[in-house]
Short mmCIF file of C-alpha atoms in Angstrom, two decimals:
data_model
loop_
_atom_site.label_atom_id
_atom_site.label_comp_id
_atom_site.label_asym_id
_atom_site.label_seq_id
_atom_site.Cartn_x
_atom_site.Cartn_y
_atom_site.Cartn_z
CA MET A 1 -7.45 21.00 -33.35
CA GLN A 2 -10.99 22.10 -32.63
CA ASN A 3 -11.70 24.14 -29.47
CA SER A 4 -15.48 24.23 -29.69
CA THR A 5 -17.13 23.46 -26.36
CA LEU A 6 -20.30 22.19 -28.03
CA LEU A 7 -19.85 19.52 -30.68
CA LEU A 8 -22.15 17.36 -32.75
CA THR A 9 -21.70 13.60 -32.60
CA LYS A 10 -20.94 13.47 -36.31
CA GLU A 11 -17.96 15.81 -35.78
CA LEU A 12 -16.18 13.51 -33.31
CA PRO A 13 -14.40 11.23 -35.81
CA ASN A 14 -12.69 14.26 -37.35
CA LEU A 15 -11.37 15.71 -34.08
CA THR A 16 -7.62 15.67 -33.45
CA TYR A 17 -5.70 16.81 -30.38
CA SER A 18 -1.95 16.97 -29.78
CA PRO A 19 -1.29 16.94 -26.01
CA LEU A 20 2.26 16.28 -24.82
CA LEU A 21 3.00 12.56 -24.67
CA ASP A 22 6.23 12.83 -22.65
CA ARG A 23 4.56 14.74 -19.81
CA PHE A 24 1.03 14.97 -18.45
CA ASP A 25 0.18 18.66 -18.23
CA ASP A 26 -2.75 21.00 -18.92
CA SER A 27 -2.45 20.34 -22.67
CA TRP A 28 -4.53 17.24 -21.86
CA GLU A 29 -7.48 19.35 -20.70
CA ALA A 30 -9.05 19.80 -24.16
CA PRO A 31 -9.10 16.14 -25.30
CA LEU A 32 -10.09 14.78 -21.89
CA SER A 33 -12.88 17.30 -21.34
CA THR A 34 -14.24 16.38 -24.79
CA LEU A 35 -14.09 12.65 -24.05
CA LEU A 36 -15.72 13.13 -20.66
CA GLY A 37 -18.51 15.09 -22.34
CA LEU A 38 -18.87 12.27 -24.85
CA GLY A 39 -19.37 9.79 -22.03
CA ARG A 40 -21.96 11.96 -20.32
CA ALA A 41 -23.80 12.53 -23.61
CA ALA A 42 -24.03 8.76 -24.02
CA GLY A 43 -25.87 8.52 -20.69
CA ALA A 44 -23.10 7.71 -18.21
CA ASP A 45 -23.57 9.13 -14.73
CA LEU A 46 -19.84 9.51 -14.18
CA VAL A 47 -16.76 9.02 -16.37
CA GLU A 48 -13.15 8.92 -15.17
CA PHE A 49 -9.80 8.82 -17.00
CA PHE A 50 -6.57 7.69 -15.31
CA LEU A 51 -3.36 8.25 -17.30
CA GLU A 52 -0.12 6.72 -16.08
CA ARG A 53 3.56 6.61 -16.99
CA ASN A 54 5.92 4.26 -15.13
CA ASN A 55 9.70 3.88 -14.96
CA VAL A 56 10.55 0.88 -12.79
CA ILE A 57 13.79 -0.94 -12.07
CA SER A 58 14.76 -3.73 -9.70
CA CYS A 59 18.18 -5.15 -8.88
CA LEU A 60 19.10 -8.37 -7.07
CA ALA A 61 22.41 -9.35 -5.48
CA GLU A 62 22.92 -12.95 -4.41
CA ASP A 63 26.00 -13.70 -2.34
CA ASP A 64 28.84 -11.87 -4.16
CA GLY A 65 27.25 -11.23 -7.54
CA ILE A 66 24.47 -9.27 -9.22
CA THR A 67 22.09 -11.91 -10.57
CA GLY A 68 19.24 -9.81 -11.88
CA VAL A 69 18.45 -6.34 -13.20
CA SER A 70 14.91 -5.76 -14.44
CA PRO A 71 13.93 -2.41 -15.99
CA SER A 72 10.37 -1.73 -17.10
CA LEU A 73 8.69 1.19 -18.86
CA SER A 74 4.93 1.53 -19.37
CA LEU A 75 2.42 4.09 -20.59
CA GLY A 76 -1.34 3.67 -20.58
CA ALA A 77 -4.76 4.79 -19.48
CA GLY A 78 -7.78 3.37 -17.71
CA ILE A 79 -11.35 4.50 -18.37
CA ARG A 80 -14.14 3.91 -15.85
CA VAL A 81 -17.82 4.46 -16.56
CA PHE A 82 -20.57 4.52 -13.92
CA LYS A 83 -24.28 4.05 -14.53
CA GLY A 84 -26.17 3.98 -11.26
CA ASN A 85 -24.18 1.80 -8.88
CA ALA A 86 -22.74 -0.33 -11.68
CA ASP A 87 -19.41 0.45 -13.31
CA CYS A 88 -17.17 -0.81 -16.09
CA TYR A 89 -13.42 -0.46 -16.55
CA VAL A 90 -11.39 -0.62 -19.77
CA SER A 91 -7.66 0.02 -20.18
CA THR A 92 -5.50 0.83 -23.20
CA ASN A 93 -1.91 1.73 -24.03
CA ASP A 94 -3.02 3.87 -26.98
CA LEU A 95 -3.08 7.43 -25.66
CA SER A 96 -3.98 9.09 -28.95
CA PHE A 97 -7.35 10.83 -29.01
CA SER A 98 -8.77 8.14 -31.27
CA GLY A 99 -7.34 5.40 -29.03
CA LEU A 100 -8.87 6.86 -25.87
CA ARG A 101 -12.17 7.45 -27.67
CA ALA A 102 -12.25 3.81 -28.82
CA ALA A 103 -11.62 2.59 -25.28
CA LEU A 104 -14.34 4.88 -23.92
CA GLU A 105 -16.86 3.72 -26.49
CA LYS A 106 -16.02 0.11 -25.60
CA ALA A 107 -16.73 0.83 -21.93
CA LEU A 108 -19.97 2.60 -22.81
CA SER A 109 -21.12 -0.31 -24.94
CA ILE A 110 -20.44 -2.78 -22.11
CA MET A 111 -22.73 -0.66 -19.94
CA GLY A 112 -25.39 -0.73 -22.65
CA LEU A 113 -24.85 2.92 -23.57
CA GLN A 114 -24.41 4.45 -26.99
CA LEU A 115 -23.78 7.87 -28.47
CA PRO A 116 -26.68 10.09 -29.47
CA GLY A 117 -27.56 10.38 -33.16
CA ALA A 118 -25.39 12.16 -35.72
CA VAL A 119 -26.74 15.58 -34.79
CA GLY A 120 -26.73 14.99 -31.02
CA PHE A 121 -24.85 17.53 -28.95
CA VAL A 122 -21.67 16.62 -27.01
CA PRO A 123 -20.80 19.43 -24.58
CA SER A 124 -17.31 19.22 -23.04
CA VAL A 125 -16.92 18.90 -19.25
CA ASN A 126 -15.60 21.94 -17.39
CA LEU A 127 -12.52 20.70 -15.50
CA GLU A 128 -10.91 22.48 -12.56
CA LEU A 129 -7.57 24.22 -13.02
CA LEU A 130 -4.94 21.50 -13.01
CA ARG A 131 -3.90 20.58 -9.45
CA ASP A 132 -0.28 19.76 -10.17
CA TYR A 133 1.34 18.27 -7.04
CA ALA A 134 4.44 17.34 -9.03
CA THR A 135 5.24 20.93 -9.95
CA SER A 136 4.12 22.57 -6.72
CA LYS A 137 6.17 20.17 -4.57
CA GLY A 138 9.33 20.04 -6.69
CA LYS A 139 9.04 16.43 -7.84
CA GLU A 140 10.04 16.89 -11.49
CA SER A 141 13.74 16.17 -10.86
CA TRP A 142 13.29 13.10 -8.66
CA LEU A 143 13.93 10.45 -11.31
CA ALA A 144 17.21 12.00 -12.44
CA GLN A 145 18.42 12.20 -8.83
CA CYS A 146 17.93 8.48 -8.08
CA SER A 147 20.81 6.01 -7.89
CA SER A 148 22.27 4.80 -11.16
CA MET A 149 22.28 1.11 -12.04
CA GLN A 150 25.98 0.89 -11.17
CA GLU A 151 25.38 2.50 -7.80
CA MET A 152 22.47 0.16 -7.04
CA GLY A 153 24.68 -2.86 -7.65
CA ASP A 154 27.62 -1.52 -5.64
CA ILE A 155 25.44 -0.79 -2.61
CA LEU A 156 23.71 -4.18 -2.69
CA LEU A 157 27.02 -6.04 -2.94
CA ALA A 158 28.41 -4.00 -0.05
CA ALA A 159 25.33 -4.94 1.99
CA ASN A 160 25.82 -8.63 1.21
CA ALA A 161 29.48 -8.37 2.26
CA GLN A 162 28.38 -7.01 5.63
CA LEU A 163 25.96 -9.91 6.10
CA LEU A 164 28.81 -12.39 5.61
CA LYS A 165 31.04 -10.41 7.96
CA LYS A 166 28.51 -10.06 10.78
CA ALA A 167 26.64 -13.40 10.79
CA ASN A 168 27.78 -16.96 11.47
CA HIS A 169 26.94 -20.17 9.61
CA VAL A 170 25.67 -18.19 6.62
CA GLN A 171 24.41 -20.39 3.80
CA SER A 172 23.10 -17.69 1.47
CA ARG A 173 22.73 -13.92 1.32
CA ARG A 174 20.37 -11.79 -0.76
CA SER A 175 19.83 -8.05 -1.04
CA SER A 176 17.43 -6.47 -3.48
CA TYR A 177 16.31 -2.96 -4.40
CA PHE A 178 13.19 -1.76 -6.16
CA ARG A 179 12.39 1.71 -7.50
CA ASP A 180 9.04 2.78 -8.94
CA TRP A 181 8.70 6.24 -10.51
CA GLN A 182 5.15 7.01 -11.56
CA GLU A 183 3.44 10.00 -13.18
CA VAL A 184 -0.36 10.06 -13.08
CA LEU A 185 -3.12 12.31 -14.37
CA VAL A 186 -6.77 11.98 -13.29
CA ALA A 187 -9.69 13.65 -15.08
CA CYS A 188 -13.30 13.00 -14.11
CA SER A 189 -16.68 14.27 -15.22
CA ASP A 190 -17.25 15.72 -11.72
CA GLY A 191 -14.55 18.29 -12.64
CA THR A 192 -11.53 16.59 -11.06
CA PHE A 193 -8.29 17.36 -12.92
CA ALA A 194 -5.09 16.51 -11.01
CA ARG A 195 -1.52 15.38 -11.64
CA ASP A 196 1.16 13.86 -9.45
CA VAL A 197 4.59 12.28 -9.60
CA ARG A 198 5.42 9.52 -7.11
CA LEU A 199 8.69 7.88 -6.18
CA THR A 200 8.59 4.68 -4.15
CA GLN A 201 11.67 2.69 -3.19
CA SER A 202 12.14 -0.54 -1.27
CA GLN A 203 15.07 -2.65 -0.13
CA VAL A 204 15.08 -6.09 1.48
CA SER A 205 17.96 -8.22 2.76
CA SER A 206 17.79 -11.83 3.88
CA ILE A 207 20.10 -14.54 5.11
CA ILE A 208 19.74 -18.27 5.56
CA SER A 209 21.92 -19.74 8.28
CA ALA A 210 22.50 -23.47 8.71
CA ASP A 211 24.47 -25.65 11.10
CA GLY A 212 23.78 -29.33 10.69
CA GLU A 213 20.06 -29.87 11.19
CA HIS A 214 19.59 -26.36 12.53
CA ARG A 215 18.35 -23.75 10.06
CA CYS A 216 16.81 -20.30 10.20
CA SER A 217 15.87 -17.51 7.82
CA ILE A 218 15.98 -13.81 8.75
CA SER A 219 14.98 -10.85 6.61
CA LYS A 220 14.63 -7.09 6.94
CA ARG A 221 12.82 -4.63 4.71
CA GLY A 222 12.94 -0.88 4.37
CA GLY A 223 10.92 1.47 2.20
CA SER A 224 10.38 5.13 1.49
CA THR A 225 8.57 7.61 -0.71
CA SER A 226 9.66 11.05 -1.91
CA CYS A 227 13.40 10.68 -1.25
CA PRO A 228 15.68 10.21 -4.30
CA ASP A 229 18.75 9.76 -2.03
CA TRP A 230 17.15 7.02 0.04
CA LEU A 231 19.27 4.08 -1.18
CA ARG A 232 22.47 6.09 -0.69
CA THR A 233 21.60 6.73 2.95
CA TRP A 234 20.71 3.10 3.78
CA ASP A 235 22.64 2.00 6.89
CA TYR A 236 23.19 -1.57 5.74
CA GLU A 237 25.91 -2.20 8.32
CA THR A 238 23.49 -1.68 11.21
CA ASP A 239 20.89 -3.82 9.46
CA ALA A 240 23.48 -6.59 9.04
CA GLU A 241 24.29 -6.44 12.75
CA ASP A 242 20.58 -6.68 13.68
CA MET A 243 20.00 -9.61 11.32
CA ALA A 244 23.12 -11.42 12.52
CA GLU A 245 22.00 -11.08 16.13
CA SER A 246 18.55 -12.47 15.30
CA ALA A 247 19.98 -15.33 13.25
CA GLY A 248 22.36 -16.26 16.07
CA LYS A 249 19.46 -16.60 18.47
CA MET A 250 16.98 -18.31 16.15
CA LEU A 251 19.37 -20.86 14.61
CA TYR A 252 19.37 -23.05 17.72
CA ALA A 253 15.97 -21.99 19.09
CA ASP A 254 13.45 -24.56 20.29
CA TYR A 255 10.14 -24.90 18.48
CA VAL A 256 7.18 -23.28 20.15
CA GLU A 257 4.49 -25.45 21.71
CA SER A 258 0.97 -25.02 20.36
CA GLY A 259 -1.49 -23.42 22.73
CA TYR A 260 -3.51 -20.37 23.69
CA TYR A 261 -1.21 -17.68 25.05
CA PRO A 262 -1.08 -14.04 25.98
CA VAL A 263 1.21 -12.40 23.44
CA VAL A 264 3.26 -9.21 23.38
CA MET A 265 3.83 -8.03 19.82
CA ALA A 266 6.67 -5.72 18.83
CA ASN A 267 6.14 -2.34 17.21
CA ARG A 268 6.72 -1.53 13.52
CA PHE A 269 5.92 -4.59 11.36
CA GLY A 270 3.92 -6.12 14.20
CA GLY A 271 1.16 -3.89 12.83
CA VAL A 272 0.68 -6.34 9.95
CA ILE A 273 -1.80 -8.19 12.18
CA PHE A 274 -4.07 -5.15 12.46
CA HIS A 275 -3.64 -4.48 8.74
CA GLU A 276 -4.78 -7.98 7.80
CA ALA A 277 -7.14 -8.89 10.62
CA CYS A 278 -9.02 -5.60 10.76
CA GLY A 279 -7.85 -3.05 8.17
CA HIS A 280 -9.06 -4.98 5.12
CA LEU A 281 -12.41 -5.50 6.82
CA LEU A 282 -12.86 -1.72 7.13
CA GLU A 283 -12.51 -1.12 3.38
CA THR A 284 -15.80 -0.51 1.61
CA THR A 285 -14.88 -3.19 -0.93
CA ALA A 286 -15.51 -5.64 1.92
CA ILE A 287 -18.90 -4.04 2.63
CA GLU A 288 -19.86 -4.27 -1.05
CA THR A 289 -19.00 -7.98 -1.17
CA LYS A 290 -20.48 -8.66 2.29
CA THR A 291 -17.19 -10.15 3.51
CA THR A 292 -16.76 -8.11 6.69
CA PRO A 293 -18.32 -8.67 10.12
CA PHE A 294 -18.11 -4.90 10.71
CA ALA A 295 -20.41 -3.75 7.87
CA ASP A 296 -23.20 -2.53 10.18
CA LYS A 297 -21.06 -1.73 13.24
CA LYS A 298 -20.25 1.95 12.64
CA GLY A 299 -20.62 3.77 15.94
CA GLU A 300 -20.44 0.52 17.91
CA LYS A 301 -17.69 -1.05 19.98
CA ILE A 302 -15.61 -3.52 17.92
CA ALA A 303 -12.33 -3.45 19.85
CA HIS A 304 -10.92 -3.05 23.36
CA GLU A 305 -11.52 0.39 24.82
CA ASN A 306 -7.75 0.96 24.94
CA LEU A 307 -7.41 0.64 21.17
CA THR A 308 -7.40 3.58 18.75
CA ALA A 309 -6.35 3.19 15.11
CA TRP A 310 -5.73 5.49 12.14
CA ASP A 311 -5.21 5.30 8.39
CA GLU A 312 -3.65 8.25 6.56
CA GLY A 313 -1.58 9.28 3.57
CA LEU A 314 0.34 12.12 5.19
CA SER A 315 3.31 10.78 7.20
CA GLU A 316 6.54 12.08 5.69
CA GLN A 317 8.30 9.51 3.47
CA ALA A 318 6.20 6.62 4.81
CA PHE A 319 5.70 3.81 2.31
CA GLY A 320 1.95 4.41 1.90
CA THR A 321 2.09 8.21 1.75
CA ILE A 322 0.38 9.89 -1.22
CA ASP A 323 -0.47 13.51 -2.03
CA MET A 324 -3.59 12.36 -3.86
CA ASP A 325 -5.22 9.01 -4.40
CA ASP A 326 -5.75 7.40 -7.80
CA GLU A 327 -9.11 9.14 -8.15
CA GLY A 328 -7.54 12.59 -7.72
CA MET A 329 -8.71 13.17 -4.13
CA PRO A 330 -6.17 14.84 -1.80
CA ALA A 331 -4.72 12.65 0.95
CA GLN A 332 -6.20 12.93 4.42
CA ARG A 333 -6.16 11.34 7.86
CA THR A 334 -8.98 8.92 8.69
CA LEU A 335 -9.84 7.86 12.25
CA LEU A 336 -10.86 4.21 12.01
CA ILE A 337 -11.35 3.21 15.65
CA GLU A 338 -11.44 5.46 18.71
CA ASN A 339 -11.30 3.85 22.15
CA GLY A 340 -12.73 0.68 20.67
CA ILE A 341 -15.57 2.40 18.75
CA LEU A 342 -15.73 2.02 14.95
CA LYS A 343 -15.72 5.55 13.53
CA ASN A 344 -15.09 5.32 9.78
CA PHE A 345 -14.57 3.02 6.83
CA LEU A 346 -11.98 3.48 4.07
CA CYS A 347 -13.96 4.54 1.02
CA ASP A 348 -13.31 5.15 -2.66
CA ARG A 349 -15.61 6.58 -5.33
CA ALA A 350 -17.41 3.29 -5.98
CA GLY A 351 -17.77 2.64 -2.26
CA GLU A 352 -19.36 6.04 -1.74
CA ARG A 353 -21.94 5.34 -4.43
CA ARG A 354 -22.71 1.80 -3.24
CA THR A 355 -22.47 2.07 0.55
CA GLY A 356 -23.18 5.72 1.29
CA ASN A 357 -19.95 6.20 3.25
CA PRO A 358 -17.93 9.37 2.50
CA ARG A 359 -14.78 9.12 0.36
CA THR A 360 -11.55 9.15 2.37
CA GLY A 361 -8.88 9.56 -0.33
CA SER A 362 -8.37 5.79 -0.35
CA GLY A 363 -9.00 4.93 -4.01
CA ARG A 364 -5.80 3.13 -5.02
CA ARG A 365 -4.57 0.74 -7.73
CA GLN A 366 -1.37 -0.99 -8.81
CA ASN A 367 -1.38 0.58 -12.27
CA TYR A 368 -3.63 1.69 -15.12
CA THR A 369 -4.73 -1.87 -15.91
CA TYR A 370 -6.63 -2.01 -12.59
CA SER A 371 -9.77 -0.19 -11.56
CA PRO A 372 -9.24 1.59 -8.22
CA ALA A 373 -10.65 0.25 -4.97
CA SER A 374 -10.75 1.33 -1.34
CA ARG A 375 -7.30 0.48 0.05
CA MET A 376 -5.16 1.25 3.07
CA ARG A 377 -2.30 3.76 3.08
CA ASN A 378 -0.37 4.20 6.38
CA THR A 379 -2.37 2.16 8.88
CA TYR A 380 -1.45 1.88 12.55
CA ILE A 381 -2.59 1.46 16.12
CA ALA A 382 -2.08 4.67 18.09
CA PRO A 383 0.34 4.82 21.05
CA GLY A 384 -1.11 4.15 24.48
CA GLU A 385 -0.29 5.01 28.07
CA TYR A 386 1.86 2.02 29.06
CA SER A 387 5.61 1.35 28.92
CA VAL A 388 7.00 -1.72 27.19
CA ASP A 389 8.06 -3.03 30.62
CA ASP A 390 4.44 -2.73 31.79
CA LEU A 391 3.34 -5.03 28.97
CA PHE A 392 5.92 -7.71 29.78
CA ALA A 393 5.26 -7.45 33.53
CA SER A 394 1.57 -8.25 32.94
CA VAL A 395 2.40 -11.68 31.41
CA ASP A 396 3.19 -14.71 33.63
CA ARG A 397 3.73 -17.07 30.71
CA GLY A 398 3.33 -16.12 27.09
CA LEU A 399 5.04 -15.27 23.82
CA TYR A 400 6.92 -12.20 22.60
CA CYS A 401 6.66 -11.83 18.83
CA LYS A 402 9.63 -9.66 17.91
CA LYS A 403 9.52 -10.08 14.11
CA MET A 404 6.46 -11.01 12.08
CA GLY A 405 6.46 -12.78 8.75
CA GLY A 406 3.73 -12.93 6.12
CA GLY A 407 0.07 -13.57 6.72
CA SER A 408 -3.41 -13.58 5.27
CA VAL A 409 -7.05 -13.07 6.21
CA GLY A 410 -10.12 -14.86 4.87
CA ASP A 411 -13.59 -13.58 4.04
CA THR A 412 -14.87 -14.28 7.55
CA GLY A 413 -12.05 -12.39 9.26
CA LYS A 414 -10.07 -15.53 10.15
CA PHE A 415 -6.33 -14.86 9.88
CA ASN A 416 -2.97 -16.56 10.25
CA PHE A 417 0.52 -15.08 10.50
CA ALA A 418 3.98 -16.55 10.67
CA VAL A 419 6.33 -15.29 13.39
CA GLU A 420 9.95 -14.97 12.26
CA GLU A 421 11.48 -14.31 15.68
CA ALA A 422 9.84 -15.09 19.03
CA TYR A 423 10.78 -15.48 22.71
CA LEU A 424 9.15 -17.14 25.70
CA ILE A 425 7.91 -14.78 28.42
CA GLU A 426 8.08 -16.19 31.95
CA ASN A 427 7.14 -14.14 35.01
CA GLY A 428 7.36 -10.93 33.00
CA LYS A 429 10.84 -11.66 31.63
CA LEU A 430 12.15 -12.86 28.26
CA THR A 431 13.80 -16.25 28.61
CA LYS A 432 14.53 -18.50 25.63
CA PRO A 433 14.15 -17.94 21.87
CA LEU A 434 11.43 -19.91 20.02
CA LYS A 435 10.72 -20.53 16.35
CA GLY A 436 7.97 -22.02 14.18
CA ALA A 437 5.11 -19.99 15.70
CA THR A 438 1.96 -19.09 13.76
CA LEU A 439 -0.72 -16.76 15.15
CA ILE A 440 -4.27 -17.83 14.34
CA GLY A 441 -7.54 -16.13 15.17
CA TYR A 442 -10.56 -14.08 14.17
CA ALA A 443 -10.64 -10.31 13.74
CA THR A 444 -13.66 -9.89 15.98
CA GLU A 445 -11.85 -11.74 18.77
CA ILE A 446 -8.36 -10.28 18.60
CA MET A 447 -9.55 -6.66 18.39
CA ASN A 448 -11.17 -7.07 21.80
CA ASN A 449 -8.09 -8.82 23.20
CA ILE A 450 -5.61 -5.99 22.47
CA SER A 451 -5.75 -4.58 25.99
CA MET A 452 -2.50 -2.60 26.30
CA SER A 453 -0.48 -0.34 23.99
CA SER A 454 2.89 1.20 24.78
CA GLN A 455 4.18 4.61 23.73
CA ASP A 456 6.86 3.55 21.23
CA ILE A 457 4.95 3.64 17.94
CA GLY A 458 6.95 2.58 14.87
CA LEU A 459 6.11 2.20 11.18
CA ALA A 460 7.28 -0.37 8.61
CA ALA A 461 7.01 -0.75 4.85
CA GLY A 462 4.89 -3.45 3.27
CA PHE A 463 3.15 -4.59 0.10
CA CYS A 464 -0.59 -5.25 0.05
CA GLY A 465 -2.47 -7.31 -2.51
CA SER A 466 -6.19 -7.02 -3.13
CA VAL A 467 -8.72 -6.51 -5.91
CA SER A 468 -6.88 -3.49 -7.38
CA GLY A 469 -3.48 -5.17 -7.41
CA SER A 470 -0.37 -4.84 -5.27
CA ILE A 471 0.19 -1.44 -3.67
CA TYR A 472 2.61 0.17 -1.23
CA VAL A 473 1.42 0.48 2.36
CA THR A 474 2.73 1.19 5.82
CA VAL A 475 1.86 -0.96 8.80
CA GLY A 476 2.60 0.09 12.34
CA GLN A 477 1.89 0.10 16.03
CA PRO A 478 3.58 0.50 19.38
CA HIS A 479 4.25 -2.67 21.38
CA ILE A 480 0.86 -4.19 22.17
CA LYS A 481 -0.41 -6.91 24.48
CA VAL A 482 -2.96 -9.44 23.23
CA ASP A 483 -4.63 -11.09 26.21
CA GLY A 484 -5.02 -14.38 24.39
CA ILE A 485 -4.49 -15.84 20.92
CA THR A 486 -4.08 -19.31 19.41
CA VAL A 487 -0.45 -20.11 18.65
CA GLY A 488 0.30 -22.89 16.20
CA GLY A 489 3.57 -24.77 16.65
CA ARG A 490 4.73 -28.26 17.53
#
C-alpha cells in the first residue's frame, strides 16, 4: 500500500489498497481519495463514488401456505463524472482498487477525458472525517435483530387466518413482507465522505371477495424505517377487521356515475394525488427535461391559498426517512408550497448544476446501478384549520374517496388515479358506497381546487418509480376538499 498524497500517472497501475470488504469504514479513505484525485487530474469537474451493500428478503403467503421466499445479496459501486453540466454514470460489482479504477477510466473516456501523461501528477482529494450515521445512531445491530425467515412466515400465515376469520365471501387472501437492509458509502471530490445503514420494511395484505357477479378487491399496506421489531409489532388483527369492513361495503356497491364532482379525500394514502400530480413536477429532473408547468413559477401562486406542502426526510420511522441522501447530504425539511406560493424545488447535485436551485438532500436512487436524481422523501399537505365535519358539510353532492389505489402522471401534469373505496356525499352526509371511480385532471387545475384541509394529518408508505429506479417514499395529508374534479366511472 502506498500512502503518498502526490502520485505520478505511471505509478497508478502498481498501486494496491486493502480496505475492508465486509464493512464500509474509513479504511476506504485512501483508495477513494486517490481515485477521486485521478478523476480530477483527468479534467473532470466533479467525481463521485457510491458504494452499496444490500441484504434483501421477501416472503409471500397465499391463503394457508407460504408460496414464495426470495433472498437477494448484492455488492457494487457507481461512479459519476461531471464535466460542465454534462455527466456520465458507470457501475461495477468489482470493488477492488483496479476494478474501481477501470470503471472510473471508462466513465472518463465516455466524457472525452483521459489521464495526463506518464509523468503527470495525480494529487489525492482531501476528504472530510467520515460522517458515520450507522455507528453514531446505533444501526450496526439492526440486521441481526430483524425477524427470522421462520418468524416472517408464521406472522404472514397468522395474518391470512385473520382475513378468513373476519371477512365474508373471501375468494383469496395474500400477505407479503419485504425487508431491505442497505449499507452505503459516498465519497466525492468536493470532500464528501459519509456512511449510513438503512433498514426499510414493508407489509401488504389483500383480499378478493366474490359473491356471484359481485366482486371487490381490498388491500392495505404498512411500512417503516429504522425499526428491527416492526414486523413483530404489526397489528394484523385490526388490519383484518378494517379490510373486512371495507370489503363488506364495496362488494355490493353501485358503480359511480361519471361526472365533475366536488370530492373529499381521506388522509394518509390520499396524499398520493399530491405526490403524483404535483410532487414529481417540483423535482429538478422535471425542470431539466422541461416536463413541468411550474419550472418558472418559483415565488408565484400555483395552488389555493389554503394549501401548504412539505417534503422532508426527518419524520421518525416514516417510509421515506433518511439520515443522508445518496449523495451524502444530510436530510432536511423542504417547504414546497406556502399558502399557495411555490417556495422551493427538490434538487440533487445535477439539478443544482443545471438549474441553479440549491440542493435539498433529495438525491436518491434504487441501488448502485442507478445514477441519483432529485426525488421525494416524506411528502405531504400540511394540516389546515377545518374539521373533517366542516369538509363534508360544505358538499351538497359529491364523492368521498376513502381509499386510493394506484395512479400516474404524464409529462404535461395530467394524472389519473383509481379509487379503491368511495362513498356518495349527499347534503353533507355519507350515503351509499360506490366503486369503479377514477380521478382525472391536471396538476395546475387541482392544486387551485384544494380549498379546505382538516387537522387530522396522516402518513402512509408507498413506492415511487422514476428515472433513478423505485424508491421508498411517504405520502400524506389531512382530509382535504377538492372543489371540483373529473370522475371517471360508468
